mmCIF file of C-alpha atoms in Angstrom:
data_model
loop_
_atom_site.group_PDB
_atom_site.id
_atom_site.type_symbol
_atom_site.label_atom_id
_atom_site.label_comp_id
_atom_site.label_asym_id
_atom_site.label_seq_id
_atom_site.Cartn_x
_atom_site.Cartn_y
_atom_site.Cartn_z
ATOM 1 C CA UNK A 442 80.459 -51.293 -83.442
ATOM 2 C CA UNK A 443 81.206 -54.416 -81.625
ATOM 3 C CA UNK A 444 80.747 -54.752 -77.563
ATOM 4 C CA UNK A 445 82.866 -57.307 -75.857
ATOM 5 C CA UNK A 446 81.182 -59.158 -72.896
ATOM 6 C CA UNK A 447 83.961 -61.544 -72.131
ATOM 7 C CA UNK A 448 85.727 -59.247 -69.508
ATOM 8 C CA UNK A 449 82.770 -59.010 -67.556
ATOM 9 C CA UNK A 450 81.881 -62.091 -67.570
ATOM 10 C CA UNK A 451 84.994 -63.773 -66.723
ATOM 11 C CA UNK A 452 85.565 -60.734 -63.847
ATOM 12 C CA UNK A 453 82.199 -61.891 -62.326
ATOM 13 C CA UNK A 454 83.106 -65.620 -62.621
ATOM 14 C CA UNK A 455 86.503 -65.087 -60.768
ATOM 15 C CA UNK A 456 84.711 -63.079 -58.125
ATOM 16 C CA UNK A 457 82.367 -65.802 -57.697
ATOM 17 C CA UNK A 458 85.345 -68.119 -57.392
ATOM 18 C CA UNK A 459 86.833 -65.917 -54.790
ATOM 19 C CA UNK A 460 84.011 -65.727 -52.512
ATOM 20 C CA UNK A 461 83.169 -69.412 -52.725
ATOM 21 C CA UNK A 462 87.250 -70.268 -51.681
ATOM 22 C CA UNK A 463 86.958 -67.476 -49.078
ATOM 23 C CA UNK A 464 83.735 -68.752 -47.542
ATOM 24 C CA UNK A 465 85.205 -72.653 -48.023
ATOM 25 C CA UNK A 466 88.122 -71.360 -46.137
ATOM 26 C CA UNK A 467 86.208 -69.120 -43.118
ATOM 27 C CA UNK A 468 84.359 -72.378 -42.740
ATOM 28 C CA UNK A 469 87.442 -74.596 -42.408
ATOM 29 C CA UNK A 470 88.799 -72.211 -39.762
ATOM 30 C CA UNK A 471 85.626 -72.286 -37.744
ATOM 31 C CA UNK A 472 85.551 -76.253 -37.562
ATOM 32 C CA UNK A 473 89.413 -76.651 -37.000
ATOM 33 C CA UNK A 474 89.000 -73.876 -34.296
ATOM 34 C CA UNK A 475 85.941 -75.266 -32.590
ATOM 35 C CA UNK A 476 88.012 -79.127 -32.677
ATOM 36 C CA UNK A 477 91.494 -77.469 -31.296
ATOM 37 C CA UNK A 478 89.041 -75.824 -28.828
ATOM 38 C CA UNK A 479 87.677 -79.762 -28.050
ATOM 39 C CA UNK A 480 91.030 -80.981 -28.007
ATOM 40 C CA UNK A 481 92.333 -78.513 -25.463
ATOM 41 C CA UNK A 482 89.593 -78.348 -23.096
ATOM 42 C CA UNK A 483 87.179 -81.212 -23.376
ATOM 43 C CA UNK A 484 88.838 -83.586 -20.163
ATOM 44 C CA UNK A 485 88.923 -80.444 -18.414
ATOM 45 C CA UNK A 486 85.012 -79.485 -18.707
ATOM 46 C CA UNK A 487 84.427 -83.334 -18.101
ATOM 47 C CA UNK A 488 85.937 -83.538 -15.164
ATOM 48 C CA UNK A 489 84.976 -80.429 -13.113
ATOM 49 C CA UNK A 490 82.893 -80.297 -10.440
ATOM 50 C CA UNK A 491 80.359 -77.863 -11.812
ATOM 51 C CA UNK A 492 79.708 -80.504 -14.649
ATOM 52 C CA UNK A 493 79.495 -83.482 -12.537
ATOM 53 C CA UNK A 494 76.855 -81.226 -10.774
ATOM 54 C CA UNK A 495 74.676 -80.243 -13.197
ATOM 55 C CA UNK A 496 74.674 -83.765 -14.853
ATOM 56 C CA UNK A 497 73.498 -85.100 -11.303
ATOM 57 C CA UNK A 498 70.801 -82.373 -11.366
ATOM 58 C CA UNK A 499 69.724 -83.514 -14.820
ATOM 59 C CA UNK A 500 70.724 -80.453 -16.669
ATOM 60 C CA UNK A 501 71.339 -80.597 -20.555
ATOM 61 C CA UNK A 502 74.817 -80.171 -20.350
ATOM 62 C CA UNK A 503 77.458 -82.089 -22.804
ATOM 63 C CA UNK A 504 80.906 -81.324 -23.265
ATOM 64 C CA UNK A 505 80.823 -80.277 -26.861
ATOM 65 C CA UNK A 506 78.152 -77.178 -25.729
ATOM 66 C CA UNK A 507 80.631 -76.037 -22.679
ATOM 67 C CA UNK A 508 83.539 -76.661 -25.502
ATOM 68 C CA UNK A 509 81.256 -74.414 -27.837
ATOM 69 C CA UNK A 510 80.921 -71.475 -25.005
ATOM 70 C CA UNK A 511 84.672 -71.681 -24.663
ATOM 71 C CA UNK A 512 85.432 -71.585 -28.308
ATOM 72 C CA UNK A 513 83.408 -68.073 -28.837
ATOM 73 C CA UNK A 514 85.161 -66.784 -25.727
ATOM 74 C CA UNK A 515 88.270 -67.402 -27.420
ATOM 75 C CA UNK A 516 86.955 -64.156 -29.615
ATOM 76 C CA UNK A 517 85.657 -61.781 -26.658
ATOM 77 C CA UNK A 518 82.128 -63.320 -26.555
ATOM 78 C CA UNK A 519 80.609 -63.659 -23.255
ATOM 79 C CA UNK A 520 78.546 -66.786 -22.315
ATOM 80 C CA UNK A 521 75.153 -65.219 -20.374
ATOM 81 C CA UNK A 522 74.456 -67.461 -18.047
ATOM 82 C CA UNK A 523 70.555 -67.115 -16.248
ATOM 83 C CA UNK A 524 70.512 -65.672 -12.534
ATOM 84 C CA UNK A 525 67.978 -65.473 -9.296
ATOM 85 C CA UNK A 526 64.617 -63.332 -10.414
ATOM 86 C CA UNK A 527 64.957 -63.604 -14.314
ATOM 87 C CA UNK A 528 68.873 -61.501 -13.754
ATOM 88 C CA UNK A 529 71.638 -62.807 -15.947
ATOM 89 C CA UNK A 530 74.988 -62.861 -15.544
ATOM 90 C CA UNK A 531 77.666 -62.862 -18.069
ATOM 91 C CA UNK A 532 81.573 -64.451 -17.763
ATOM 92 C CA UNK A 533 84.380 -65.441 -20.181
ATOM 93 C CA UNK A 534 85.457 -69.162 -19.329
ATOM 94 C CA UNK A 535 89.059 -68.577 -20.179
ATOM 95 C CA UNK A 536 89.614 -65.664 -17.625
ATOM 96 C CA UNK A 537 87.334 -67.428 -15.073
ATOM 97 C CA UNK A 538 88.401 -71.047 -15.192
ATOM 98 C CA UNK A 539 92.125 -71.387 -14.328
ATOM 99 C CA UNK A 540 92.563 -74.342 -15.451
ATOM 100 C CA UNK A 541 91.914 -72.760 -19.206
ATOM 101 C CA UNK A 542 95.311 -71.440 -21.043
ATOM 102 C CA UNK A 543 95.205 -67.686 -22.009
ATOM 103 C CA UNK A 544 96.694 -69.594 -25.239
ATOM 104 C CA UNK A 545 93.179 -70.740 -26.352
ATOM 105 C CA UNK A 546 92.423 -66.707 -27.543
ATOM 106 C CA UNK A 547 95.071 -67.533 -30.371
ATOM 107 C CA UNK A 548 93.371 -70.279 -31.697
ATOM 108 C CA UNK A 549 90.691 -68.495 -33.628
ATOM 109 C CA UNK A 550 93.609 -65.443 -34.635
ATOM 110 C CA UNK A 551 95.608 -68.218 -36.052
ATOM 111 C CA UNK A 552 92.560 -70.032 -38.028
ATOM 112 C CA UNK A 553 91.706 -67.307 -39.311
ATOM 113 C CA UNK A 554 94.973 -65.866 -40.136
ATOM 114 C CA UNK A 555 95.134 -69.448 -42.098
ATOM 115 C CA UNK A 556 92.324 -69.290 -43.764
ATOM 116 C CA UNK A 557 93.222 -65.253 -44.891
ATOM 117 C CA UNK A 558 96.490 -66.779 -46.608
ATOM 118 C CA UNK A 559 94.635 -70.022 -47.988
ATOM 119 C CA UNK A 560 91.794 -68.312 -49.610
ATOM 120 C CA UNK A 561 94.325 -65.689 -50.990
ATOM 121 C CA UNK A 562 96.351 -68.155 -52.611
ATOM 122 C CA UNK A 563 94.170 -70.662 -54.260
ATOM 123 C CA UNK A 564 92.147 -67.764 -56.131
ATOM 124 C CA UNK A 565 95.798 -66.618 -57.441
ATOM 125 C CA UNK A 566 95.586 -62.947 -55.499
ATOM 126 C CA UNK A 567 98.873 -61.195 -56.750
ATOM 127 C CA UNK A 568 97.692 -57.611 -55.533
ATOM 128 C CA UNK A 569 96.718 -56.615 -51.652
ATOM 129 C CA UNK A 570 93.335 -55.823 -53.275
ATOM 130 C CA UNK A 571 92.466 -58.967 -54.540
ATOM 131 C CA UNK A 572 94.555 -60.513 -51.380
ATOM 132 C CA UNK A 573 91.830 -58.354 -49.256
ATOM 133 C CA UNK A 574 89.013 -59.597 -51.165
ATOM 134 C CA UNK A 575 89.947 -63.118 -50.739
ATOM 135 C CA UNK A 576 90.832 -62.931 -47.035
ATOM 136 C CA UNK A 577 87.616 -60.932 -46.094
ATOM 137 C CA UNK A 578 85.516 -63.623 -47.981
ATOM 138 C CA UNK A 579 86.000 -65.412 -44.536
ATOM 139 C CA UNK A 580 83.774 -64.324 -43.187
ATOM 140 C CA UNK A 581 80.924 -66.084 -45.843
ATOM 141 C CA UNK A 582 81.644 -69.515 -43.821
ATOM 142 C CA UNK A 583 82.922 -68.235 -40.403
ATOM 143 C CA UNK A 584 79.500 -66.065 -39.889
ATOM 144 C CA UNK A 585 76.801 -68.895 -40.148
ATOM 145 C CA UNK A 586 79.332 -70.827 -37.739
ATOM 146 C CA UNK A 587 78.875 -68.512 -34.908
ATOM 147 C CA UNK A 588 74.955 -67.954 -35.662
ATOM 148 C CA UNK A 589 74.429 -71.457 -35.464
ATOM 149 C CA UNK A 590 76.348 -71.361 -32.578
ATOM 150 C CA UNK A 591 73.545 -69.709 -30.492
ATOM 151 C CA UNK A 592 71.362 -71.987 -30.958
ATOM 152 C CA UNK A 593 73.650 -75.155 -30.687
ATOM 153 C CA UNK A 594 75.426 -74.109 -27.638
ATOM 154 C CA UNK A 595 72.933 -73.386 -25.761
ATOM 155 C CA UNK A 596 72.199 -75.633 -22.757
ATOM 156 C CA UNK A 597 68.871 -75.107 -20.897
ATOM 157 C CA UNK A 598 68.812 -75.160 -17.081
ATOM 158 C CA UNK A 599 65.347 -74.571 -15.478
ATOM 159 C CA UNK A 600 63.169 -72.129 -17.497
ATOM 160 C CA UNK A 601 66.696 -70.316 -19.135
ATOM 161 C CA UNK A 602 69.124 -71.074 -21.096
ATOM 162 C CA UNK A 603 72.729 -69.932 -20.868
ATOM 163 C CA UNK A 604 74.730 -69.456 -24.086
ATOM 164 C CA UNK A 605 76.884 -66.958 -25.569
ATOM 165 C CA UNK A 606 75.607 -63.797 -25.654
ATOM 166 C CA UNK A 607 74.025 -63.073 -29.478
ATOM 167 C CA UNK A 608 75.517 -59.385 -29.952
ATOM 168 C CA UNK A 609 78.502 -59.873 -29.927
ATOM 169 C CA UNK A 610 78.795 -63.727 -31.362
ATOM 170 C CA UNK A 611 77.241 -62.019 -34.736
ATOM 171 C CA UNK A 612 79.368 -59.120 -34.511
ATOM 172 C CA UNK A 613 82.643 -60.446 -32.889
ATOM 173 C CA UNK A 614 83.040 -63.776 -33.582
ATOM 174 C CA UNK A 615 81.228 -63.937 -36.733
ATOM 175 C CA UNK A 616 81.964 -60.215 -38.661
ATOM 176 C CA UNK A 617 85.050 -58.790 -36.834
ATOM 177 C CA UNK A 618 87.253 -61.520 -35.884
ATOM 178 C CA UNK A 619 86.708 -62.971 -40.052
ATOM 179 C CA UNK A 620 86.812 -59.792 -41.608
ATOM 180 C CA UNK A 621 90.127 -58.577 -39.505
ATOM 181 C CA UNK A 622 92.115 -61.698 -39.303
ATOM 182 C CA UNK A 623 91.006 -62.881 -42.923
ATOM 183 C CA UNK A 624 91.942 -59.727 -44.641
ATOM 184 C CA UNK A 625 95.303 -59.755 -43.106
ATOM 185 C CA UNK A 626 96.294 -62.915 -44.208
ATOM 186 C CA UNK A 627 95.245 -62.729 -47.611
ATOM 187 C CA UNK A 628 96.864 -59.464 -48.045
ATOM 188 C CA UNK A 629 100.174 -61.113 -46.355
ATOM 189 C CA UNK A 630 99.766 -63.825 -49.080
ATOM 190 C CA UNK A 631 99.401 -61.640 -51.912
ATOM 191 C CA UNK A 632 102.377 -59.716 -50.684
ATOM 192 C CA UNK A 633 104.762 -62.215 -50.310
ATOM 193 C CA UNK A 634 103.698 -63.821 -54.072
#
């Protein structure tokens, strides 16, 4: 009686395979999304009026944290920002500010989307299953993205700090918005190989 091993095995190494091109990919799409963000809206934070302020007031604001706070709007996070008597307030940049283009929402959807179809088709997915698997890997490099996001957007002012709000950066930007978008476009991918 003779037990073969080498299925297993080579089922675990292609999973393995998967997961690392999915989280390679979810990665990708976080830093191309955050630098399409920059591109779109950097002159415009630098040249407000509420940046010149706070820069004159000696707040820790730079470009690339407003940039950040914009970027994880673009996925339905809210940036808190603190308030009078320890209150906070909470506001999406891209419905408040309008010189921001409703068109910056589509730049994560279409990253992601991306990086769905790319991780689908360098692990070879030929079924929506294995187009699923791929795609949802995403969210393995898009996740630690938008965690590290809370702590490297944030911009102190006084005793607070304003930054986008944790809930829903973990569970929007960095579960949701990957697992949704990524699935989709690997199981587009598989479909159409």
């Amino acid at each position: 009686m003779s037990v073969t091993t080498g299925s297993a095995s080579d089922s675990t190494q292609s999973t393995a395979k998967t997961v690392g091109i999915g989280a390679v990919a979810g990665l990708g799409a976080a830093l191309l999304g955050y630098l399409a963000t920059y591109v779109a809206t950097s002159s415009t934070i630098e040249n407000s009026t509420a940046s010149q302020v706070l820069e004159a007031l000696g707040s820790d604001i730079s470009t690339w944290k407003v940039v950040g706070w914009v970027f994880m709007n673009a996925h339905g996070v809210t940036t808190n920002f603190p308030g009078l008597f320890g209150t906070t307030s909470s506001t999406n940049l891209i419905e408040g500010v309008e010189a921001f283009s409703a068109v910056l929402y589509a730049v994560p959807a279409v990253a992601l989307l991306a990086a769905g179809v790319v991780a689908a088709v360098a692990c070879g997915a030929s079924s929506a299953k294995s187009g699923a698997m791929a795609g949802g890997s995403t969210v393995l490099g898009y996740l630690p993205v938008a965690l590290a996001g809370l702590a490297l957007f944030a911009i102190t002012i006084g005793d607070a700090v304003a930054r986008p709000d944790p809930v829903t950066s973990v569970l929007l930007a960095g579960i949701v918005y990957p697992a949704t978008l990524g699935i989709v476009g690997g199981v587009a991918a598989s479909a159409i190989r």
